[in-house]
Amino acid sequence: MKKNYLTLLLIALAMLQNINLPAQDSSANPFLKIKPLAFRFQALPLSAITPGGWLKTELKRNLDGFTGRLDTLAPDLIQQDDIYGKDRLSKKVKNKNLGAVSDAGEWQAQFLWWNSETQSNWLDGFIRTAILLKDKTQLEKAERLINRLLQTQDKDGYIGIYDPELRYRFDNENGELWSKATLYRALLGWYDYKKDPALLTAIEKAVKNVMDNYPVNQSHPFYSVNPDAGGLTHGLAFTDVLEQLYVLTKKQAYLDYCLFLYKDFSTQTLNEDAQFKKLQQADLPLKGHGVHTYEHLRSVIAAWYASGNPALKPAIDQFIRKINRATTPSGAPVGDEFAGGRAGDATSTGYEFCSLHELMAGWISLLEKTGDPDYSDRAEKILFNAAAGATHPDQSAICYLKTDNTYILNGGKHGDTTDKHQTRYRYSPVHREAAVCCVPNAGRIGPWYIQHMWMKDQDGLVATLLGPSELNTTLNGKKVQITTVTGYPFDMDFRFRIYTTEGNRFSIKIRKPGWAIAVYTSTPFKEENGFLVFKKRWKQQDELIIRFEAAIQKNQTNGDEYYFQYGPLVLCHPLNSTEVITKTYTIAGLTDFNCLPLKETVVELNGALPVQDATVKNHFHAEIKPAGTDQPEVILLVPMAGTTLRQVTFKMKGQ
Ligand SMILES: [Zn+2]
């Protein structure tokens, strides 16, 4: 009997363990909510920060160019398809369209939601740019567009692209969540500016309609019979909307829904890199459509913070390692269009402009949540090098795809003409032949960077991303204005002019970039976690002067080549080219054009580090020794920003 009692006791203990363990063990259930994590920094509303200097000039150029005019450059996609209104997709439209393209394969169904992405991502960049520039005419236009979209809201709250007979009833590719993610992000941007409670109510009602029809933990919004479902899986970016609504309302249900979406996305059979079980596999490289993969980083981070589940942290670490492997010297992640398991390479792996915005926003999300300034360096690297290097210096036009080393731009990669329809490797303000996705995102990347240049923490203000700007906010109930005068990243001097009520005590933390080898300041500071901390009672008018010092850095690529970085700027040897117009538009002289090399040469450097020019800022000289001669020649190196054809990575003699 005694033995039996003991056995029973052991069985009872084991049962208790069995009952307790799965509920407690987060590794058994990575989607278990434990305790949501607090953000280290708080982002500020869009209207708190206005751009100055070159950032303002760049936004103005976009507003006068493709960002301000895309609706007239592609009127059939943007103005004439009222996809959220009278042209919502119904079974009839679907049958008709599928009938017309039935031989082209199932992927054609994506085109049914495509215009919603084009319209809404364009609108998002357009209204944010108009807000940041305080452009009265464009703000009036933005208001008209927003009001028209709000009028499409059904009584039950639905704002979307499907008729009642189709909505929420999918077992395959669809744009239900994606068409909403893109539009509601734009609406939230407008709310940041207008602060109209009726607008927030409309957005919340629209999101409630989603949560009612895809009930949390009782539905499968990511179920698809076809594992390749691009619009469906883009829809995971709905977490962007949910996170922003949580910031505005503090309603926990929005964060819980983020976790649910990531859980359902991870559980379904889908060809997507960001699924939890794939992230756990260290030797599984990124293979999917690049844009999806990089935008999904934010959703995994959202799920981690919404749950506080420690099992998600190693998955994110693994995700970052995989992205690191896929990244080129300019900070761009491979994706032309698919990642295809490749390591980032300056010559062979192209990257899509959309991916630049999406990954930069991912790094900024990690920065806001963890406070780790390494993510600032990553975000800056993408904007100042990859993005600025895919943007034409004078014309309002971008490359849809580009490589770091670019020797020709005439449609195909490095002049490849085997695919006659490949037009992505050239400049255009539309890229109509490929897809109107990258140009809208080229209008979003600048505003997103600008909005996150300053954040708050419990002590005061944090300059997280650097550049010329004016911040207007309140601290301790008192107004604070900080004007940042700088040419950064093209120079390293900063003058912060601070205006507040006399005696307002708070800290100003300025991020010390990872590349800075020295820092000089007008006021004593303490260095904490990669930030220079200035804590004092500020005078009514105060000032901080800071100078960072950089040294030229020599970095090895994934292969046997090297590239050079000065501060945040990746350097390249610019190649002379001639521009050949391939298409003209009737608007403002905008054109599509190729860049053809005048002389195609790939050079090899001597072993020495490049030397800074004595008079011209950010110009460097490097020595090469052309084959067949002992006479060294000197070539120019400049920042990648604004270059068209260029060589970024170099073989070096003797190394
Ligand atoms: Zn794109």
XYZ file of C-alpha atoms and ligand atoms in Angstrom:
656
model
C 0.000 0.000 0.000
C 2.808 2.333 0.962
C 4.444 1.790 -2.391
C 1.118 2.437 -4.116
C 0.685 5.700 -2.254
C 4.157 6.720 -3.313
C 3.376 5.769 -6.895
C 0.136 7.710 -6.780
C 1.949 10.672 -5.332
C 4.548 10.535 -8.108
C 1.846 10.216 -10.743
C -0.002 13.163 -9.188
C 3.211 15.237 -9.215
C 3.912 14.283 -12.792
C 0.365 15.226 -13.750
C 0.765 18.555 -12.031
C 3.991 19.110 -13.908
C 2.298 18.135 -17.136
C -0.510 20.509 -16.430
C 1.769 23.344 -15.432
C 4.637 22.964 -17.829
C 3.007 23.669 -21.173
C 1.286 26.768 -19.798
C 4.522 28.124 -18.308
C 7.001 26.965 -20.862
C 7.190 29.660 -23.490
C 9.446 27.534 -25.699
C 6.555 25.065 -26.041
C 4.263 27.881 -27.104
C 6.064 30.876 -28.560
C 2.713 32.612 -29.101
C 1.745 32.545 -25.448
C 1.183 35.990 -24.020
C 3.262 36.407 -20.900
C 3.655 40.103 -20.180
C 3.850 42.779 -22.880
C 7.183 44.591 -22.930
C 7.488 48.351 -22.518
C 9.052 50.348 -25.350
C 12.377 51.939 -24.403
C 11.597 55.072 -26.461
C 8.328 56.641 -27.569
C 8.004 57.856 -31.137
C 6.523 61.310 -31.651
C 3.604 62.284 -33.885
C 4.387 63.119 -37.486
C 3.734 66.824 -37.058
C 6.197 67.185 -34.139
C 9.243 67.185 -36.419
C 9.770 69.203 -39.566
C 12.724 68.628 -41.855
C 15.418 71.203 -42.502
C 18.357 71.543 -44.878
C 18.873 68.867 -47.486
C 16.068 66.698 -46.089
C 13.579 69.488 -46.744
C 14.996 70.075 -50.218
C 14.666 66.371 -50.992
C 11.030 66.225 -49.843
C 10.211 69.354 -51.830
C 11.746 67.814 -54.932
C 9.613 64.696 -54.419
C 6.441 66.722 -53.894
C 7.103 68.678 -57.079
C 7.992 65.414 -58.833
C 6.846 61.805 -58.546
C 5.328 61.940 -55.050
C 3.170 64.951 -55.860
C 2.259 63.808 -59.352
C 2.055 60.018 -59.375
C -1.746 60.139 -59.514
C -1.525 62.003 -62.812
C 1.377 59.890 -64.088
C -0.661 56.696 -63.574
C -4.268 57.968 -63.586
C -5.824 54.619 -64.501
C -4.270 52.941 -61.464
C -4.846 55.733 -58.976
C -7.582 58.140 -60.023
C -9.815 56.013 -62.210
C -9.958 52.778 -60.229
C -12.163 53.543 -57.212
C -11.160 50.219 -55.688
C -12.211 51.151 -52.135
C -15.508 52.621 -53.420
C -17.708 51.943 -56.398
C -15.120 49.673 -58.053
C -14.792 47.286 -55.108
C -13.975 43.742 -56.190
C -16.912 41.386 -56.486
C -17.289 37.818 -57.717
C -18.356 39.251 -61.050
C -15.178 41.293 -61.447
C -13.092 38.391 -60.307
C -14.617 36.000 -62.827
C -14.354 38.482 -65.626
C -10.717 39.304 -64.885
C -9.667 35.732 -64.287
C -11.390 34.746 -67.501
C -9.413 37.261 -69.448
C -6.092 36.102 -68.065
C -6.898 32.461 -67.370
C -3.863 31.157 -69.240
C -1.417 33.344 -67.408
C -1.492 31.458 -64.134
C -2.920 32.000 -60.719
C -0.480 34.752 -59.759
C -2.478 37.077 -61.988
C -5.145 37.212 -59.307
C -2.792 39.473 -57.376
C -3.592 42.204 -59.849
C -7.049 42.468 -58.373
C -5.750 44.073 -55.164
C -2.625 45.631 -56.652
C -4.108 49.076 -57.231
C -5.058 49.361 -53.561
C -1.392 49.076 -52.588
C -0.332 51.554 -55.272
C -3.005 54.046 -54.245
C -2.579 53.763 -50.496
C 1.212 53.643 -50.313
C 1.302 56.621 -52.668
C -1.293 58.437 -50.521
C 0.684 57.675 -47.356
C 3.880 59.193 -48.745
C 2.012 62.070 -50.375
C 0.112 63.226 -47.292
C 3.090 62.801 -44.967
C 5.255 64.843 -47.333
C 2.563 67.554 -47.603
C 2.246 67.643 -43.804
C 6.007 67.869 -43.227
C 6.353 70.669 -45.780
C 3.152 72.426 -44.607
C 2.185 72.748 -48.279
C -1.265 74.363 -48.207
C -2.382 73.367 -51.709
C -1.283 69.765 -51.346
C -2.785 69.547 -47.848
C -6.148 70.608 -49.282
C -5.818 67.933 -51.931
C -4.881 65.367 -49.266
C -7.956 66.302 -47.234
C -10.220 65.846 -50.253
C -8.734 62.409 -50.938
C -9.038 61.313 -47.301
C -12.641 62.520 -47.024
C -13.608 60.707 -50.200
C -12.107 57.478 -48.850
C -13.859 57.876 -45.501
C -17.158 58.163 -47.325
C -16.692 54.597 -48.570
C -17.036 53.252 -45.025
C -20.013 50.896 -44.686
C -22.399 51.035 -41.731
C -20.658 48.044 -40.133
C -17.324 49.855 -40.288
C -15.837 48.106 -43.333
C -13.333 50.125 -45.323
C -11.793 47.863 -47.927
C -11.765 46.593 -51.478
C -14.264 43.717 -51.479
C -18.015 43.508 -51.895
C -19.939 41.865 -49.022
C -20.160 38.571 -50.941
C -16.370 38.249 -51.062
C -15.004 39.837 -47.923
C -13.399 37.684 -45.224
C -14.241 34.471 -47.121
C -10.999 33.437 -48.720
C -9.022 30.235 -48.936
C -6.414 31.627 -51.309
C -4.604 34.765 -52.418
C -6.406 37.972 -51.412
C -5.738 41.559 -50.372
C -8.204 41.918 -47.507
C -5.686 42.832 -44.816
C -3.044 44.334 -47.092
C -5.399 46.805 -48.778
C -6.415 47.883 -45.271
C -2.902 47.986 -43.813
C -1.727 50.362 -46.532
C -4.806 52.616 -46.373
C -5.188 52.715 -42.595
C -1.494 53.640 -42.215
C -2.180 56.647 -44.423
C -5.329 57.500 -42.440
C -3.338 57.304 -39.203
C -0.748 59.660 -40.688
C -3.532 62.115 -41.422
C -4.905 61.673 -37.895
C -1.454 62.516 -36.497
C -1.814 65.850 -38.229
C -5.524 66.669 -37.886
C -6.194 65.115 -34.467
C -9.848 64.789 -35.494
C -11.537 62.360 -33.059
C -14.097 61.376 -35.706
C -11.271 60.109 -37.911
C -9.821 57.970 -35.119
C -13.309 56.610 -34.425
C -13.692 55.706 -38.108
C -10.339 53.880 -38.137
C -11.119 52.019 -34.912
C -14.501 51.020 -36.275
C -12.872 49.721 -39.458
C -10.358 47.700 -37.427
C -13.144 46.370 -35.204
C -14.835 45.100 -38.353
C -11.682 43.073 -39.092
C -11.462 41.779 -35.533
C -15.166 40.814 -35.548
C -14.897 38.950 -38.839
C -11.532 37.338 -38.153
C -12.092 36.710 -34.424
C -8.917 36.444 -32.378
C -7.712 32.839 -31.963
C -10.894 31.531 -33.614
C -10.209 32.218 -37.278
C -7.460 31.723 -39.833
C -6.942 34.910 -41.846
C -3.715 33.507 -43.346
C -5.141 30.169 -44.493
C -4.462 29.550 -48.161
C -4.633 26.447 -50.312
C -1.787 27.970 -52.300
C 1.412 28.579 -50.288
C 2.396 31.391 -52.674
C -0.055 34.109 -51.751
C 1.659 37.486 -51.932
C -1.251 39.781 -51.178
C -2.404 37.583 -48.337
C 0.981 37.511 -46.638
C 1.607 41.223 -47.223
C -1.419 41.482 -44.935
C 0.702 40.650 -41.891
C 1.757 44.312 -42.084
C -1.663 45.042 -40.566
C 0.350 44.911 -37.313
C 1.647 48.406 -38.279
C -1.923 49.702 -37.909
C -2.579 47.782 -34.700
C 0.597 48.970 -33.010
C -0.128 52.581 -33.902
C -3.691 52.262 -32.608
C -2.318 50.856 -29.358
C -0.021 53.865 -28.996
C -3.008 56.180 -29.506
C -5.586 54.351 -27.377
C -3.630 52.019 -25.042
C -6.188 49.294 -25.780
C -4.507 45.959 -25.134
C -6.749 44.180 -27.635
C -4.755 45.699 -30.501
C -1.507 44.166 -29.264
C -3.195 40.829 -28.595
C -4.375 40.881 -32.194
C -0.781 41.471 -33.406
C 0.245 38.293 -31.594
C -2.719 36.396 -33.036
C -1.912 37.475 -36.595
C 1.703 36.388 -36.267
C 0.599 33.086 -34.734
C -1.831 32.337 -37.549
C 0.704 33.463 -40.184
C 3.305 31.135 -38.636
C 0.945 28.199 -38.410
C -0.247 28.130 -42.026
C 1.559 26.524 -44.962
C 3.054 29.562 -46.697
C 6.273 30.265 -48.540
C 7.382 33.055 -46.216
C 10.704 33.514 -44.425
C 9.334 35.141 -41.270
C 7.320 32.166 -40.053
C 8.453 31.236 -36.558
C 9.625 27.714 -37.355
C 11.722 28.957 -40.270
C 13.339 31.697 -38.214
C 14.458 29.038 -35.748
C 16.474 27.282 -38.457
C 19.843 29.034 -38.504
C 20.977 27.337 -41.712
C 17.849 28.254 -43.656
C 18.624 31.430 -45.625
C 16.073 34.007 -46.715
C 14.371 32.777 -49.861
C 11.075 34.597 -50.236
C 9.928 37.773 -51.923
C 12.278 40.318 -50.387
C 9.736 43.030 -49.649
C 7.549 40.622 -47.690
C 10.454 39.291 -45.696
C 11.731 42.710 -44.651
C 8.329 44.210 -43.814
C 7.523 41.107 -41.762
C 10.454 41.864 -39.465
C 8.256 44.559 -37.870
C 5.410 42.103 -37.311
C 7.649 39.574 -35.545
C 8.980 42.374 -33.341
C 5.378 43.472 -32.666
C 4.471 39.926 -31.610
C 7.516 39.748 -29.334
C 6.664 42.996 -27.569
C 2.925 42.200 -27.459
C 3.590 38.870 -25.727
C 6.818 39.422 -23.825
C 7.435 35.793 -24.746
C 11.193 35.098 -24.515
C 10.947 32.400 -27.194
C 10.417 35.084 -29.812
C 13.642 36.951 -28.978
C 16.031 34.287 -30.391
C 13.813 34.093 -33.471
C 14.343 37.815 -34.037
C 18.087 37.482 -33.404
C 18.177 34.733 -35.987
C 16.129 36.855 -38.394
C 18.661 39.693 -38.021
C 21.586 37.328 -38.656
C 19.879 36.131 -41.833
C 19.291 39.728 -42.951
C 22.931 40.586 -42.180
C 24.009 37.789 -44.498
C 21.696 39.093 -47.227
C 22.876 42.708 -46.955
C 25.154 44.553 -49.385
C 27.693 47.277 -48.432
C 25.085 50.055 -48.828
C 22.862 48.446 -46.176
C 20.434 47.153 -48.824
C 18.915 43.697 -48.482
C 18.880 41.316 -51.447
C 15.562 41.063 -53.260
C 15.355 41.365 -57.024
C 12.515 40.384 -56.522
C 13.193 37.202 -54.534
C 15.918 36.737 -51.961
C 16.546 33.260 -53.326
C 18.818 32.108 -50.501
C 21.647 34.355 -51.675
C 24.173 36.261 -49.625
C 24.294 39.989 -50.298
C 26.793 40.828 -53.009
C 27.670 44.279 -54.343
C 27.590 43.119 -57.956
C 25.278 40.153 -58.289
C 22.382 40.837 -55.927
C 19.949 43.567 -56.839
C 17.630 45.205 -54.350
C 14.184 46.708 -54.687
C 13.435 50.248 -53.522
C 10.390 48.933 -51.624
C 12.699 46.724 -49.547
C 14.817 49.728 -48.597
C 11.856 51.470 -47.006
C 10.553 48.309 -45.365
C 13.854 47.271 -43.810
C 14.677 50.810 -42.680
C 11.282 50.914 -40.942
C 12.111 47.549 -39.344
C 15.372 48.877 -37.911
C 13.522 51.948 -36.621
C 10.949 49.704 -34.929
C 13.762 47.865 -33.132
C 15.370 51.193 -32.224
C 12.143 52.515 -30.681
C 11.538 49.349 -28.707
C 15.021 48.367 -27.537
C 16.780 51.757 -27.476
C 19.823 50.124 -29.099
C 21.585 52.800 -31.212
C 23.081 50.146 -33.505
C 19.682 50.104 -35.252
C 20.010 53.852 -35.866
C 23.271 53.260 -37.720
C 21.542 50.592 -39.802
C 18.572 52.842 -40.656
C 20.858 55.751 -41.577
C 23.023 53.509 -43.726
C 20.043 52.477 -45.858
C 18.698 56.015 -46.317
C 22.015 57.771 -46.974
C 23.524 55.103 -49.229
C 21.201 52.513 -50.758
C 18.129 54.773 -51.073
C 19.940 58.007 -51.910
C 22.088 55.938 -54.282
C 18.997 54.630 -56.122
C 17.572 58.154 -56.445
C 18.668 60.343 -59.347
C 20.585 63.476 -58.258
C 18.678 65.936 -60.494
C 15.635 64.254 -62.028
C 12.629 63.101 -60.022
C 13.201 59.414 -60.742
C 14.395 56.266 -59.006
C 15.684 52.843 -59.920
C 13.188 50.110 -59.063
C 16.098 47.682 -58.801
C 19.732 48.576 -58.386
C 23.007 46.945 -57.387
C 25.754 48.616 -55.361
C 28.220 48.208 -58.224
C 26.338 49.597 -61.211
C 28.079 49.677 -64.587
C 25.074 50.217 -66.850
C 21.361 50.918 -66.363
C 19.305 49.935 -69.390
C 16.532 47.764 -67.986
C 18.161 44.412 -67.210
C 20.811 43.731 -64.586
C 24.259 44.784 -65.847
C 22.903 45.188 -69.369
C 21.263 41.766 -69.549
C 18.760 41.842 -72.428
C 17.514 38.244 -72.331
C 14.269 39.372 -70.701
C 12.859 42.017 -73.030
C 10.300 43.016 -70.419
C 12.853 43.757 -67.700
C 12.835 47.514 -67.151
C 13.544 47.753 -63.441
C 17.231 48.678 -63.717
C 16.706 52.187 -65.077
C 15.384 55.506 -63.804
C 11.673 56.291 -63.902
C 9.191 58.404 -61.925
C 6.586 55.606 -62.291
C 8.041 52.203 -63.334
C 4.711 51.405 -64.889
C 6.024 48.446 -66.942
C 7.186 46.591 -63.813
C 4.841 47.693 -61.019
C 3.968 50.971 -59.352
C 5.181 49.880 -55.915
C 8.684 51.334 -55.557
C 7.864 54.934 -56.502
C 5.147 55.179 -53.815
C 7.627 53.808 -51.282
C 10.258 56.290 -52.452
C 7.788 58.898 -51.218
C 7.399 57.184 -47.852
C 11.004 56.558 -46.829
C 11.963 60.207 -46.196
C 8.917 61.088 -44.058
C 9.340 57.896 -42.015
C 12.976 58.735 -41.295
C 12.142 62.341 -40.407
C 9.340 61.395 -38.012
C 11.741 59.182 -36.048
C 14.686 61.567 -35.782
C 13.569 62.474 -32.272
C 11.896 60.275 -29.674
C 11.110 60.618 -25.970
C 12.185 58.541 -23.001
C 11.447 58.886 -19.287
C 14.213 61.506 -18.888
C 13.488 63.758 -21.838
C 14.336 63.836 -25.522
C 16.469 61.526 -27.631
C 18.021 62.402 -30.996
C 17.816 58.897 -32.434
C 18.426 59.558 -36.135
C 20.525 62.543 -37.089
C 19.986 65.316 -39.596
C 18.645 68.856 -40.020
C 15.225 69.330 -38.389
C 13.014 71.324 -36.080
C 11.325 69.588 -33.165
C 8.265 71.024 -31.418
C 6.940 69.181 -28.386
C 6.236 69.575 -24.650
C 8.124 68.333 -21.609
C 7.011 68.855 -18.009
C 3.998 70.662 -19.429
C 6.215 73.260 -21.097
C 6.860 73.843 -24.767
C 10.225 72.751 -26.105
C 11.627 73.574 -29.519
C 14.933 72.232 -30.773
C 16.328 73.328 -34.100
C 19.114 71.113 -35.404
C 21.397 72.928 -37.808
C 23.649 70.518 -39.658
C 24.540 69.246 -43.087
C 24.736 65.693 -41.721
C 25.531 63.164 -43.107
C 27.580 65.327 -45.474
C 29.213 67.053 -42.525
C 29.569 66.083 -38.884
C 28.962 69.427 -37.127
C 25.732 69.970 -35.201
C 24.266 73.052 -33.608
C 21.192 72.274 -31.492
C 19.265 75.453 -30.619
C 16.969 74.849 -27.668
C 14.006 77.061 -26.767
C 11.908 76.356 -23.677
C 10.627 77.906 -20.461
C 13.503 79.106 -18.253
C 14.595 76.380 -15.845
C 12.865 73.448 -17.579
C 14.942 70.454 -16.438
C 15.209 67.423 -18.693
C 17.832 65.440 -20.511
C 18.742 65.645 -24.167
C 20.364 62.460 -25.424
C 22.227 62.606 -28.686
C 23.086 59.305 -30.308
C 26.799 58.773 -30.766
C 27.127 57.025 -34.128
C 28.912 53.694 -34.056
C 31.569 54.951 -36.497
C 32.513 58.072 -34.437
C 36.119 57.932 -33.274
C 35.915 61.160 -31.250
C 33.322 63.652 -30.116
C 33.698 67.313 -29.150
C 30.907 69.164 -27.332
C 30.283 72.660 -25.996
C 28.741 71.276 -22.796
C 29.901 68.432 -20.523
C 28.018 65.153 -20.943
C 27.811 61.615 -19.658
C 27.921 58.744 -22.113
C 25.258 56.083 -21.531
C 24.398 53.143 -23.790
C 25.725 54.832 -26.900
C 24.112 58.223 -26.201
C 25.638 61.519 -25.100
C 23.468 62.642 -22.187
C 23.073 66.347 -21.441
C 20.932 66.739 -18.337
C 20.365 70.227 -16.946
C 17.965 73.057 -16.315
C 17.783 74.597 -19.752
C 17.722 78.324 -20.230
C 15.014 79.984 -22.239
C 17.394 80.010 -25.187
C 20.157 77.472 -25.002
C 22.563 75.778 -27.334
C 24.546 72.596 -27.750
C 27.378 72.312 -30.238
C 28.617 68.858 -31.136
C 31.146 67.569 -33.582
C 31.771 63.956 -34.420
C 35.005 62.850 -35.941
C 35.155 60.042 -38.475
C 38.024 58.132 -40.014
C 37.967 56.322 -43.295
C 37.013 52.696 -42.663
C 38.049 49.783 -44.803
C 35.488 46.963 -44.719
C 35.687 43.563 -46.326
C 32.652 42.271 -48.232
C 31.270 38.738 -47.947
C 33.848 37.884 -50.613
C 37.410 39.034 -51.259
C 36.651 42.682 -52.019
C 36.726 45.846 -49.927
C 34.684 48.998 -49.642
C 35.229 52.245 -47.823
C 33.041 54.184 -45.478
C 33.511 57.668 -44.104
C 31.181 58.229 -41.178
C 27.770 56.978 -42.345
C 28.654 57.427 -46.031
C 29.663 54.472 -48.183
C 32.066 55.643 -50.887
C 32.182 54.741 -54.551
C 34.068 55.556 -57.702
C 31.522 57.418 -59.875
C 31.486 56.447 -63.557
C 30.688 58.907 -66.289
C 27.613 58.072 -68.294
C 25.237 59.390 -70.874
C 21.516 59.437 -70.245
C 19.175 58.206 -72.977
C 15.473 58.979 -72.612
C 13.237 55.954 -73.209
C 9.868 57.541 -72.416
C 8.555 61.045 -71.863
C 5.595 62.195 -69.816
C 3.540 65.287 -70.427
C 4.208 66.468 -66.886
C 7.035 68.701 -65.703
C 9.633 67.206 -68.009
C 9.562 63.843 -66.246
C 11.121 60.964 -68.164
C 12.244 57.353 -67.998
C 15.878 57.000 -68.987
C 18.826 54.654 -69.266
C 22.379 55.428 -68.128
C 24.979 54.135 -70.522
C 28.659 54.080 -69.616
C 31.061 56.241 -71.568
C 33.897 53.913 -70.691
C 33.300 50.667 -68.854
C 36.137 49.837 -66.503
C 36.392 47.966 -63.264
C 39.437 49.053 -61.323
C 41.620 47.362 -58.739
C 43.136 49.457 -55.990
C 46.619 49.499 -54.649
C 46.806 48.509 -51.017
C 46.735 51.994 -49.506
C 43.712 53.616 -47.855
C 42.032 56.421 -49.814
C 43.115 59.920 -48.856
C 40.744 62.802 -48.158
C 40.823 65.716 -50.592
C 42.271 68.815 -48.988
C 39.618 71.176 -50.317
C 36.476 69.365 -51.451
C 34.368 67.887 -48.673
C 33.697 64.131 -48.867
C 35.985 63.662 -51.836
C 38.703 61.036 -51.522
C 41.481 59.828 -53.751
C 42.540 56.234 -54.197
C 45.452 54.868 -56.135
C 45.125 52.266 -58.859
C 47.719 50.660 -61.040
C 46.263 49.880 -64.477
C 47.346 46.581 -65.996
C 50.459 46.711 -68.151
C 51.966 49.821 -66.602
C 53.934 50.764 -63.527
C 52.448 54.244 -63.508
C 49.886 54.619 -60.731
C 46.730 56.572 -61.433
C 44.525 58.325 -58.932
C 40.745 57.894 -58.998
C 38.047 59.825 -57.197
C 35.836 58.333 -54.491
C 32.625 60.105 -53.453
C 29.542 59.177 -51.372
C 27.102 56.796 -53.111
C 24.254 59.262 -52.565
C 23.093 60.653 -55.897
C 25.434 58.568 -58.042
C 24.151 56.749 -61.101
C 26.869 54.394 -62.407
C 29.590 53.538 -59.915
C 31.988 51.024 -58.435
C 31.589 50.472 -54.700
C 33.713 47.388 -53.987
C 37.282 46.869 -55.045
C 39.824 44.139 -55.200
C 43.043 45.338 -53.568
C 46.482 44.340 -54.696
C 48.249 42.073 -52.247
C 45.116 41.421 -50.161
Zn 8.727 47.832 -55.350
